[in-house]
Amino acid sequence: MNRIAQLHALASGEHFDLAVVGGGATGLGVAVDAAARGLRVALVERGDFAQGTSSRSTKLVHGGVRYLRQGNLRLVFEALRERGRLLRNAPHLVRHLAFVIPTYTWWEGPFYGVGMKVYDRLAGRMGIAPSRFLDPEKTLERLPTLRPDGLTGGVVYYDAQFDDARLAVALAMTAVDHGASVANHVACTGLIREGGRVAGIEARDAESGREFAIRARCVVNATGVFADGLRRMEDPAAPSLLMVSQGIHLVLPRSFLPGASALMVPRTADGRVLFAVPWQGRVIMGTTDTPRPGPEAEPRALAEEREFVMSHARKYLTRAPDPGEVLSVFAGLRPLVRPADRAASTAEVSRSHHLEVSAAGLVTITGGKWTTYRSMAAATVDAAMKSAGLDPRPCPTRDLAIHGTPTSPPAEDDP
């Protein structure tokens, strides 16, 4: 994928069917879907692909145990189906992983055990392996550094792990494979209006300073936490759609979680779940859910967020990490669709996506989660084609291999 060639195609004056603004998971998914349907697609990203939220996840492809507890079965069902498709369509970047929920009271075992059986059932044929109960000895075999005091056992279940940044780059390459023109470090500086409709974008290449227009029958706003800014380019009076929540992760030495399984804490003080996950020879522990006043390009972890994660490490691990043992910290911002109940905490806000089409034809897709990027993209392209007056074309991405997928999937260990 040659950036100079991609820029040349974007600035060539070609009239595209779709111009996508935003090169994170959602925007790249839209570009893949639309290009695979045979549409002429342009995509610009003002930073690097997945530079923001899409590379700052817990590296999990999952249904969402917390959403199950909230009763959002529709989101869990959708996410579990999409998890199965990602395991099949990108086996070089997605793998299954065992998670253990430790139990310390008599009621936690049956409570979480039943919940995970519901999780298994929702996955259906897309399931990885059935959850099951563990006695204290088996729990400690899987999580050797878990605090043994009062341990009554555990529940093991299965989800998937992925490389978020690599998957984003692979999606960009997949879009190009299907004829899309995509470029990073190209900012959308304005919208083109013709006859009362959005008819393209004004763009600037950050490296050369060159400015050019990209005309398109429909523009898709996939800018994540910055979606309100682009909406207001089209309508300065547009009400705020989003609220912003910050999540952080600590990266610790592998010695803090030396087993092959991940630790899942089902309920923290802020109502979230917390994970400690083996990753690239290290351990990722997170995440938090902290309301923030607005979007920013490079969020930073707050001292209280670091302490929140560290306090849970002390609660569950035999050796609590000292601040000096934290190898790195990263923070990301979630675009949450503002609920009708303005008093709701960010932890209570649904992670379902939001799709809207303005009177001038600007299509905005926001919210959601990495796992459901493909289904979000399919719905977005359907809406964009309708808005642009294009003839319907079926979505081909349910079984579309992601760039780099080997012809023979790599062997997996038996869960």
Short mmCIF file of C-alpha atoms in Angstrom, two decimals:
data_model
loop_
_atom_site.label_atom_id
_atom_site.label_comp_id
_atom_site.label_asym_id
_atom_site.label_seq_id
_atom_site.Cartn_x
_atom_site.Cartn_y
_atom_site.Cartn_z
CA MET A 1 0.00 0.00 0.00
CA ASN A 2 1.86 3.03 -1.29
CA ARG A 3 0.80 6.29 0.38
CA ILE A 4 1.93 8.49 -2.53
CA ALA A 5 -0.17 6.48 -4.95
CA GLN A 6 -3.13 6.61 -2.58
CA LEU A 7 -2.85 10.41 -2.25
CA HIS A 8 -2.67 10.75 -6.02
CA ALA A 9 -5.91 8.77 -6.35
CA LEU A 10 -7.63 10.86 -3.67
CA ALA A 11 -6.62 14.15 -5.28
CA SER A 12 -7.22 13.04 -8.86
CA GLY A 13 -10.64 14.66 -9.11
CA GLU A 14 -12.44 11.31 -9.33
CA HIS A 15 -16.02 11.44 -8.11
CA PHE A 16 -16.35 8.81 -5.39
CA ASP A 17 -19.47 7.07 -4.15
CA LEU A 18 -18.40 7.34 -0.49
CA ALA A 19 -15.91 9.58 1.29
CA VAL A 20 -15.16 8.25 4.77
CA VAL A 21 -13.67 10.55 7.40
CA GLY A 22 -11.89 8.61 10.14
CA GLY A 23 -9.41 5.74 9.98
CA GLY A 24 -10.16 3.87 13.17
CA ALA A 25 -11.96 0.54 13.42
CA THR A 26 -15.32 1.91 12.31
CA GLY A 27 -14.16 4.01 9.37
CA LEU A 28 -11.85 1.29 8.08
CA GLY A 29 -14.66 -1.24 8.41
CA VAL A 30 -16.94 1.04 6.37
CA ALA A 31 -14.27 1.40 3.68
CA VAL A 32 -13.80 -2.39 3.48
CA ASP A 33 -17.53 -3.05 3.30
CA ALA A 34 -18.25 -0.40 0.68
CA ALA A 35 -15.26 -1.30 -1.50
CA ALA A 36 -16.13 -5.00 -1.31
CA ARG A 37 -19.60 -4.11 -2.63
CA GLY A 38 -17.96 -2.50 -5.64
CA LEU A 39 -18.39 1.15 -4.61
CA ARG A 40 -15.76 3.82 -5.28
CA VAL A 41 -14.43 4.66 -1.82
CA ALA A 42 -12.14 7.35 -0.41
CA LEU A 43 -10.98 7.42 3.21
CA VAL A 44 -8.91 9.99 5.07
CA GLU A 45 -7.48 9.86 8.59
CA ARG A 46 -5.94 12.98 10.12
CA GLY A 47 -3.48 11.00 12.25
CA ASP A 48 -2.26 7.46 11.82
CA PHE A 49 -4.65 4.56 11.29
CA ALA A 50 -6.12 3.54 14.67
CA GLN A 51 -4.01 6.20 16.41
CA GLY A 52 -6.81 7.00 18.86
CA THR A 53 -9.29 4.79 20.64
CA SER A 54 -8.94 1.87 18.23
CA SER A 55 -5.37 1.05 19.34
CA ARG A 56 -5.96 1.58 23.07
CA SER A 57 -8.29 -1.28 23.87
CA THR A 58 -7.94 -4.25 26.21
CA LYS A 59 -7.05 -6.25 23.07
CA LEU A 60 -10.18 -8.38 23.43
CA VAL A 61 -12.76 -9.55 20.91
CA HIS A 62 -15.62 -10.40 23.23
CA GLY A 63 -19.34 -10.44 23.76
CA GLY A 64 -19.11 -8.33 26.89
CA VAL A 65 -19.85 -10.02 30.22
CA ARG A 66 -20.76 -6.66 31.75
CA TYR A 67 -23.41 -6.06 29.10
CA LEU A 68 -24.88 -9.46 29.96
CA ARG A 69 -25.20 -8.36 33.58
CA GLN A 70 -26.87 -5.13 32.41
CA GLY A 71 -29.43 -7.17 30.49
CA ASN A 72 -28.31 -5.92 27.06
CA LEU A 73 -28.70 -9.35 25.48
CA ARG A 74 -29.04 -7.94 21.97
CA LEU A 75 -25.57 -6.36 22.11
CA VAL A 76 -24.03 -9.49 23.64
CA PHE A 77 -25.65 -11.71 21.00
CA GLU A 78 -24.41 -9.48 18.17
CA ALA A 79 -20.90 -9.23 19.62
CA LEU A 80 -20.57 -12.98 20.13
CA ARG A 81 -21.59 -13.61 16.52
CA GLU A 82 -19.06 -11.03 15.33
CA ARG A 83 -16.38 -12.58 17.56
CA GLY A 84 -16.92 -15.87 15.72
CA ARG A 85 -16.64 -14.18 12.34
CA LEU A 86 -13.40 -12.43 13.30
CA LEU A 87 -11.87 -15.70 14.47
CA ARG A 88 -12.73 -17.16 11.08
CA ASN A 89 -11.91 -14.15 8.85
CA ALA A 90 -8.70 -12.99 10.56
CA PRO A 91 -7.17 -16.09 12.20
CA HIS A 92 -3.68 -14.57 11.92
CA LEU A 93 -4.68 -11.71 14.24
CA VAL A 94 -7.39 -13.18 16.49
CA ARG A 95 -7.07 -16.17 18.85
CA HIS A 96 -9.14 -17.68 21.62
CA LEU A 97 -8.18 -17.10 25.26
CA ALA A 98 -9.36 -18.63 28.53
CA PHE A 99 -10.63 -16.26 31.26
CA VAL A 100 -11.02 -17.19 34.91
CA ILE A 101 -13.45 -15.52 37.31
CA PRO A 102 -12.23 -16.33 40.85
CA THR A 103 -14.88 -16.83 43.52
CA TYR A 104 -14.49 -16.01 47.20
CA THR A 105 -18.03 -16.51 48.58
CA TRP A 106 -20.41 -19.48 48.42
CA TRP A 107 -22.86 -17.75 46.07
CA GLU A 108 -20.41 -16.44 43.46
CA GLY A 109 -19.74 -19.84 41.91
CA PRO A 110 -23.35 -20.65 40.96
CA PHE A 111 -24.15 -17.00 40.17
CA TYR A 112 -21.29 -16.50 37.70
CA GLY A 113 -21.51 -20.09 36.49
CA VAL A 114 -25.13 -19.66 35.41
CA GLY A 115 -24.32 -16.31 33.82
CA MET A 116 -21.52 -17.80 31.75
CA LYS A 117 -23.79 -20.64 30.62
CA VAL A 118 -26.16 -17.96 29.28
CA TYR A 119 -23.12 -16.41 27.56
CA ASP A 120 -22.30 -19.80 25.99
CA ARG A 121 -25.88 -20.22 24.85
CA LEU A 122 -25.98 -16.79 23.20
CA ALA A 123 -22.84 -17.66 21.24
CA GLY A 124 -24.54 -20.74 19.81
CA ARG A 125 -22.60 -22.33 16.97
CA MET A 126 -20.14 -19.43 17.11
CA GLY A 127 -19.02 -20.52 20.59
CA ILE A 128 -15.39 -21.37 21.34
CA ALA A 129 -15.69 -23.87 24.21
CA PRO A 130 -18.16 -24.32 27.08
CA SER A 131 -17.58 -22.58 30.40
CA ARG A 132 -17.13 -24.74 33.48
CA PHE A 133 -16.56 -24.63 37.22
CA LEU A 134 -13.09 -24.97 38.73
CA ASP A 135 -12.13 -26.06 42.22
CA PRO A 136 -9.60 -23.92 44.13
CA GLU A 137 -6.64 -26.08 43.04
CA LYS A 138 -7.52 -25.87 39.34
CA THR A 139 -8.15 -22.14 39.69
CA LEU A 140 -4.66 -21.62 41.12
CA GLU A 141 -3.14 -23.81 38.41
CA ARG A 142 -4.52 -21.38 35.84
CA LEU A 143 -3.79 -18.24 37.90
CA PRO A 144 -0.73 -19.08 40.05
CA THR A 145 -0.39 -15.55 41.47
CA LEU A 146 -4.03 -15.27 42.56
CA ARG A 147 -4.60 -14.68 46.28
CA PRO A 148 -5.56 -18.07 47.77
CA ASP A 149 -7.06 -16.74 51.05
CA GLY A 150 -10.76 -17.59 51.08
CA LEU A 151 -10.75 -18.82 47.48
CA THR A 152 -13.72 -21.14 46.89
CA GLY A 153 -13.00 -21.86 43.22
CA GLY A 154 -13.57 -20.21 39.89
CA VAL A 155 -15.40 -20.22 36.59
CA VAL A 156 -13.49 -20.53 33.33
CA TYR A 157 -14.97 -19.26 30.07
CA TYR A 158 -13.60 -18.41 26.64
CA ASP A 159 -13.39 -15.25 24.58
CA ALA A 160 -10.87 -13.99 22.04
CA GLN A 161 -7.82 -11.77 21.95
CA PHE A 162 -6.51 -9.73 19.05
CA ASP A 163 -3.91 -7.23 17.96
CA ASP A 164 -6.01 -4.10 17.53
CA ALA A 165 -3.44 -1.91 15.75
CA ARG A 166 -2.42 -4.69 13.34
CA LEU A 167 -6.06 -5.50 12.56
CA ALA A 168 -6.69 -1.84 11.75
CA VAL A 169 -3.75 -1.76 9.32
CA ALA A 170 -4.93 -5.06 7.82
CA LEU A 171 -8.38 -3.53 7.29
CA ALA A 172 -6.81 -0.56 5.50
CA MET A 173 -4.94 -2.97 3.24
CA THR A 174 -8.10 -5.02 2.68
CA ALA A 175 -9.94 -1.87 1.59
CA VAL A 176 -7.14 -1.09 -0.87
CA ASP A 177 -7.20 -4.70 -2.10
CA HIS A 178 -10.83 -4.07 -3.08
CA GLY A 179 -10.12 -0.79 -4.84
CA ALA A 180 -10.54 1.85 -2.11
CA SER A 181 -8.24 4.88 -1.89
CA VAL A 182 -7.10 5.51 1.69
CA ALA A 183 -4.51 7.77 3.28
CA ASN A 184 -3.42 8.65 6.78
CA HIS A 185 -2.21 12.08 7.93
CA VAL A 186 -4.85 13.71 5.74
CA ALA A 187 -7.27 15.97 7.60
CA CYS A 188 -10.82 16.84 6.62
CA THR A 189 -10.88 20.64 6.83
CA GLY A 190 -14.41 21.25 5.59
CA LEU A 191 -17.46 19.89 3.82
CA ILE A 192 -18.48 20.59 0.23
CA ARG A 193 -22.14 21.56 -0.19
CA GLU A 194 -24.09 21.43 -3.43
CA GLY A 195 -27.82 21.92 -3.75
CA GLY A 196 -28.33 21.75 -0.01
CA ARG A 197 -26.54 18.39 0.33
CA VAL A 198 -23.10 17.36 1.52
CA ALA A 199 -21.23 16.48 -1.68
CA GLY A 200 -17.71 15.79 -0.48
CA ILE A 201 -14.91 17.05 1.74
CA GLU A 202 -12.04 19.51 1.67
CA ALA A 203 -8.79 17.78 2.64
CA ARG A 204 -5.22 18.71 3.55
CA ASP A 205 -2.16 16.47 3.46
CA ALA A 206 -0.30 17.08 6.73
CA GLU A 207 3.07 16.14 5.24
CA SER A 208 3.09 18.41 2.19
CA GLY A 209 0.43 20.95 3.16
CA ARG A 210 -1.32 20.31 -0.16
CA GLU A 211 -5.06 20.99 -0.14
CA PHE A 212 -7.55 19.26 -2.42
CA ALA A 213 -11.22 18.36 -2.72
CA ILE A 214 -12.71 14.88 -2.59
CA ARG A 215 -16.16 14.83 -4.15
CA ALA A 216 -18.52 12.03 -3.24
CA ARG A 217 -22.18 11.14 -3.40
CA CYS A 218 -22.15 10.54 0.36
CA VAL A 219 -19.85 11.45 3.26
CA VAL A 220 -19.53 9.15 6.28
CA ASN A 221 -18.51 10.64 9.62
CA ALA A 222 -16.60 7.92 11.47
CA THR A 223 -14.45 10.16 13.65
CA GLY A 224 -15.20 8.57 17.03
CA VAL A 225 -15.04 11.00 19.94
CA PHE A 226 -14.65 13.86 17.43
CA ALA A 227 -17.93 13.09 15.62
CA ASP A 228 -19.70 16.16 17.00
CA GLY A 229 -17.05 18.41 15.46
CA LEU A 230 -17.70 17.10 11.96
CA ARG A 231 -21.46 17.18 12.50
CA ARG A 232 -21.14 20.88 13.31
CA MET A 233 -19.21 21.53 10.10
CA GLU A 234 -22.46 20.56 8.41
CA ASP A 235 -24.81 22.17 10.99
CA PRO A 236 -23.27 24.59 13.52
CA ALA A 237 -26.40 24.28 15.65
CA ALA A 238 -26.30 20.48 15.88
CA PRO A 239 -26.86 19.38 19.49
CA SER A 240 -24.14 17.40 21.22
CA LEU A 241 -24.55 13.69 20.52
CA LEU A 242 -21.67 12.29 22.57
CA MET A 243 -20.31 12.08 26.06
CA VAL A 244 -16.70 11.00 26.55
CA SER A 245 -15.39 8.33 28.90
CA GLN A 246 -11.74 7.50 29.52
CA GLY A 247 -10.30 4.05 30.08
CA ILE A 248 -6.70 3.33 31.03
CA HIS A 249 -4.52 0.23 31.09
CA LEU A 250 -1.35 -0.56 33.01
CA VAL A 251 1.31 -2.75 31.42
CA LEU A 252 3.03 -4.98 33.99
CA PRO A 253 5.78 -7.63 33.87
CA ARG A 254 4.57 -11.12 32.97
CA SER A 255 5.57 -12.37 36.42
CA PHE A 256 2.40 -10.84 37.85
CA LEU A 257 0.25 -13.25 35.79
CA PRO A 258 2.47 -16.11 34.57
CA GLY A 259 -0.26 -18.59 33.58
CA ALA A 260 -1.84 -18.97 30.15
CA SER A 261 -5.25 -17.70 31.31
CA ALA A 262 -6.55 -14.17 31.86
CA LEU A 263 -8.07 -12.91 35.10
CA MET A 264 -11.53 -11.33 35.00
CA VAL A 265 -12.89 -9.39 37.98
CA PRO A 266 -16.66 -9.28 37.39
CA ARG A 267 -17.49 -6.15 39.36
CA THR A 268 -15.36 -3.21 40.43
CA ALA A 269 -16.25 -0.15 42.48
CA ASP A 270 -17.35 1.78 39.37
CA GLY A 271 -19.55 -1.04 38.06
CA ARG A 272 -17.17 -2.24 35.36
CA VAL A 273 -15.35 -5.50 34.93
CA LEU A 274 -11.57 -5.48 35.17
CA PHE A 275 -9.18 -7.69 33.20
CA ALA A 276 -5.59 -8.79 33.64
CA VAL A 277 -4.60 -10.25 30.27
CA PRO A 278 -1.37 -11.85 29.02
CA TRP A 279 -0.11 -9.79 26.07
CA GLN A 280 3.15 -9.83 24.09
CA GLY A 281 5.18 -11.20 27.01
CA ARG A 282 3.64 -8.70 29.41
CA VAL A 283 0.33 -8.26 31.27
CA ILE A 284 -2.29 -5.62 30.48
CA MET A 285 -4.53 -4.66 33.40
CA GLY A 286 -7.55 -2.38 33.04
CA THR A 287 -9.81 -0.62 32.52
CA THR A 288 -11.40 2.41 34.14
CA ASP A 289 -14.49 4.42 33.20
CA THR A 290 -13.86 8.08 33.95
CA PRO A 291 -16.07 10.88 32.54
CA ARG A 292 -14.05 13.51 30.69
CA PRO A 293 -15.14 17.01 29.66
CA GLY A 294 -14.52 16.48 25.95
CA PRO A 295 -12.39 14.81 23.29
CA GLU A 296 -8.63 15.19 23.05
CA ALA A 297 -6.10 13.69 20.68
CA GLU A 298 -3.69 12.37 23.31
CA PRO A 299 -5.47 11.59 26.59
CA ARG A 300 -3.39 10.94 29.69
CA ALA A 301 -4.11 8.62 32.60
CA LEU A 302 -5.17 10.40 35.79
CA ALA A 303 -3.48 9.61 39.09
CA GLU A 304 -6.76 8.34 40.55
CA GLU A 305 -7.23 6.00 37.60
CA ARG A 306 -3.80 4.48 38.10
CA GLU A 307 -4.56 3.98 41.78
CA PHE A 308 -7.93 2.41 40.97
CA VAL A 309 -6.29 -0.30 38.83
CA MET A 310 -3.43 -0.78 41.28
CA SER A 311 -5.83 -1.20 44.20
CA HIS A 312 -7.58 -4.05 42.39
CA ALA A 313 -4.23 -5.66 41.62
CA ARG A 314 -3.47 -5.58 45.35
CA LYS A 315 -6.84 -7.11 46.13
CA TYR A 316 -6.50 -10.11 43.81
CA LEU A 317 -2.78 -10.83 43.37
CA THR A 318 -0.38 -12.30 45.92
CA ARG A 319 2.24 -9.69 45.06
CA ALA A 320 0.94 -6.22 44.37
CA PRO A 321 2.95 -4.23 41.84
CA ASP A 322 4.80 -1.15 43.01
CA PRO A 323 4.37 2.00 40.92
CA GLY A 324 7.96 1.60 39.76
CA GLU A 325 7.15 -1.83 38.31
CA VAL A 326 4.56 -0.42 35.90
CA LEU A 327 6.20 -0.63 32.49
CA SER A 328 3.82 1.75 30.72
CA VAL A 329 0.34 3.23 30.83
CA PHE A 330 -2.00 4.02 27.97
CA ALA A 331 -5.34 5.79 27.88
CA GLY A 332 -8.15 5.91 25.36
CA LEU A 333 -11.45 7.75 25.03
CA ARG A 334 -14.79 6.07 24.36
CA PRO A 335 -17.46 7.84 22.27
CA LEU A 336 -20.66 7.17 24.21
CA VAL A 337 -24.02 8.21 22.84
CA ARG A 338 -25.56 10.62 25.33
CA PRO A 339 -28.58 8.98 27.00
CA ALA A 340 -31.92 10.63 27.66
CA ASP A 341 -31.11 10.32 31.37
CA ARG A 342 -28.36 12.92 31.65
CA ALA A 343 -27.65 11.75 35.23
CA ALA A 344 -26.56 8.27 34.09
CA SER A 345 -22.90 7.44 34.77
CA THR A 346 -20.64 6.57 31.86
CA ALA A 347 -20.40 3.00 33.18
CA GLU A 348 -24.19 2.68 32.79
CA VAL A 349 -24.38 4.05 29.24
CA SER A 350 -25.03 1.49 26.52
CA ARG A 351 -22.15 0.57 24.21
CA SER A 352 -24.54 0.04 21.30
CA HIS A 353 -23.68 2.09 18.23
CA HIS A 354 -25.63 5.08 16.93
CA LEU A 355 -26.27 5.75 13.24
CA GLU A 356 -27.88 8.92 11.91
CA VAL A 357 -28.33 10.64 8.55
CA SER A 358 -28.65 14.42 8.58
CA ALA A 359 -31.06 16.41 6.42
CA ALA A 360 -28.10 17.26 4.17
CA GLY A 361 -27.10 13.61 3.84
CA LEU A 362 -24.12 13.41 6.23
CA VAL A 363 -24.01 9.87 7.65
CA THR A 364 -22.64 9.66 11.20
CA ILE A 365 -21.73 6.35 12.84
CA THR A 366 -20.42 6.39 16.39
CA GLY A 367 -20.41 4.45 19.64
CA GLY A 368 -20.19 0.68 19.49
CA LYS A 369 -17.09 -1.41 20.15
CA TRP A 370 -14.23 -3.02 18.23
CA THR A 371 -15.86 -6.45 18.21
CA THR A 372 -18.91 -5.20 16.33
CA TYR A 373 -17.07 -3.01 13.80
CA ARG A 374 -18.13 -5.20 10.85
CA SER A 375 -21.86 -5.16 11.61
CA MET A 376 -21.68 -1.42 12.31
CA ALA A 377 -20.01 -0.92 8.93
CA ALA A 378 -22.67 -2.98 7.14
CA ALA A 379 -25.48 -0.88 8.61
CA THR A 380 -23.59 2.31 7.79
CA VAL A 381 -23.01 1.41 4.15
CA ASP A 382 -26.66 0.41 3.78
CA ALA A 383 -27.69 3.84 5.10
CA ALA A 384 -25.11 5.67 2.97
CA MET A 385 -26.24 3.93 -0.23
CA LYS A 386 -29.85 4.81 0.51
CA SER A 387 -28.96 8.42 1.27
CA ALA A 388 -26.93 8.70 -1.95
CA GLY A 389 -29.63 7.11 -4.07
CA LEU A 390 -27.44 4.15 -5.01
CA ASP A 391 -28.94 0.82 -5.95
CA PRO A 392 -28.82 -1.67 -3.05
CA ARG A 393 -25.96 -4.16 -3.08
CA PRO A 394 -25.65 -7.07 -0.63
CA CYS A 395 -23.04 -6.95 2.14
CA PRO A 396 -20.23 -9.47 1.42
CA THR A 397 -18.16 -9.14 4.62
CA ARG A 398 -19.61 -11.92 6.77
CA ASP A 399 -17.17 -14.31 5.12
CA LEU A 400 -14.61 -11.86 3.74
CA ALA A 401 -11.02 -12.77 4.61
CA ILE A 402 -8.96 -9.93 6.06
CA HIS A 403 -5.67 -9.07 4.35
CA GLY A 404 -2.92 -11.45 5.44
CA THR A 405 -5.20 -14.36 6.27
CA PRO A 406 -3.30 -17.59 5.52
CA THR A 407 -4.87 -20.05 3.10
CA SER A 408 -4.72 -22.65 5.89
CA PRO A 409 -5.73 -21.21 9.30
CA PRO A 410 -3.07 -21.59 12.00
CA ALA A 411 -3.60 -24.44 14.43
CA GLU A 412 -5.06 -23.50 17.81
CA ASP A 413 -4.39 -25.22 21.09
CA ASP A 414 -7.37 -27.09 22.49
CA PRO A 415 -9.19 -24.80 24.97
#
